[in-house]
Amino acid sequence: MLASKENIQVGARVASNHTKILRKDSLAVADVVRELAQAA
């Protein structure tokens, strides 16, 4: 669906401080990426 719709953007949020997201919440980020990959 996303490939055929050029104007659609996918966004995701995790409950954490955005300045430390990759340092402390890498597992939460990975979970969101996996969820988005399954939905695509």
mmCIF file of C-alpha atoms in Angstrom, residues 5-32:
data_model
loop_
_atom_site.group_PDB
_atom_site.id
_atom_site.type_symbol
_atom_site.label_atom_id
_atom_site.label_comp_id
_atom_site.label_asym_id
_atom_site.label_seq_id
_atom_site.Cartn_x
_atom_site.Cartn_y
_atom_site.Cartn_z
ATOM 1 C CA LYS A 5 0.717 5.950 -2.271
ATOM 2 C CA GLU A 6 3.498 8.510 -2.586
ATOM 3 C CA ASN A 7 1.831 11.058 -0.282
ATOM 4 C CA ILE A 8 1.509 8.754 2.734
ATOM 5 C CA GLN A 9 4.029 9.093 5.548
ATOM 6 C CA VAL A 10 4.398 6.584 8.360
ATOM 7 C CA GLY A 11 5.297 7.806 11.820
ATOM 8 C CA ALA A 12 5.682 6.123 15.165
ATOM 9 C CA ARG A 13 6.225 7.258 18.723
ATOM 10 C CA VAL A 14 7.568 5.555 21.780
ATOM 11 C CA ALA A 15 7.025 6.748 25.323
ATOM 12 C CA SER A 16 10.424 8.148 26.252
ATOM 13 C CA ASN A 17 12.712 11.164 26.200
ATOM 14 C CA HIS A 18 13.513 11.766 22.522
ATOM 15 C CA THR A 19 17.056 12.971 23.222
ATOM 16 C CA LYS A 20 17.990 9.615 24.740
ATOM 17 C CA ILE A 21 15.823 7.345 22.624
ATOM 18 C CA LEU A 22 18.553 5.454 20.804
ATOM 19 C CA ARG A 23 20.765 5.082 23.843
ATOM 20 C CA LYS A 24 18.232 3.857 26.372
ATOM 21 C CA ASP A 25 15.233 2.672 24.354
ATOM 22 C CA SER A 26 16.800 0.784 21.473
ATOM 23 C CA LEU A 27 14.564 -2.207 22.222
ATOM 24 C CA ALA A 28 11.440 -0.036 22.011
ATOM 25 C CA VAL A 29 12.653 1.440 18.723
ATOM 26 C CA ALA A 30 13.348 -2.051 17.368
ATOM 27 C CA ASP A 31 9.851 -3.193 18.386
ATOM 28 C CA VAL A 32 8.259 -0.282 16.524
#
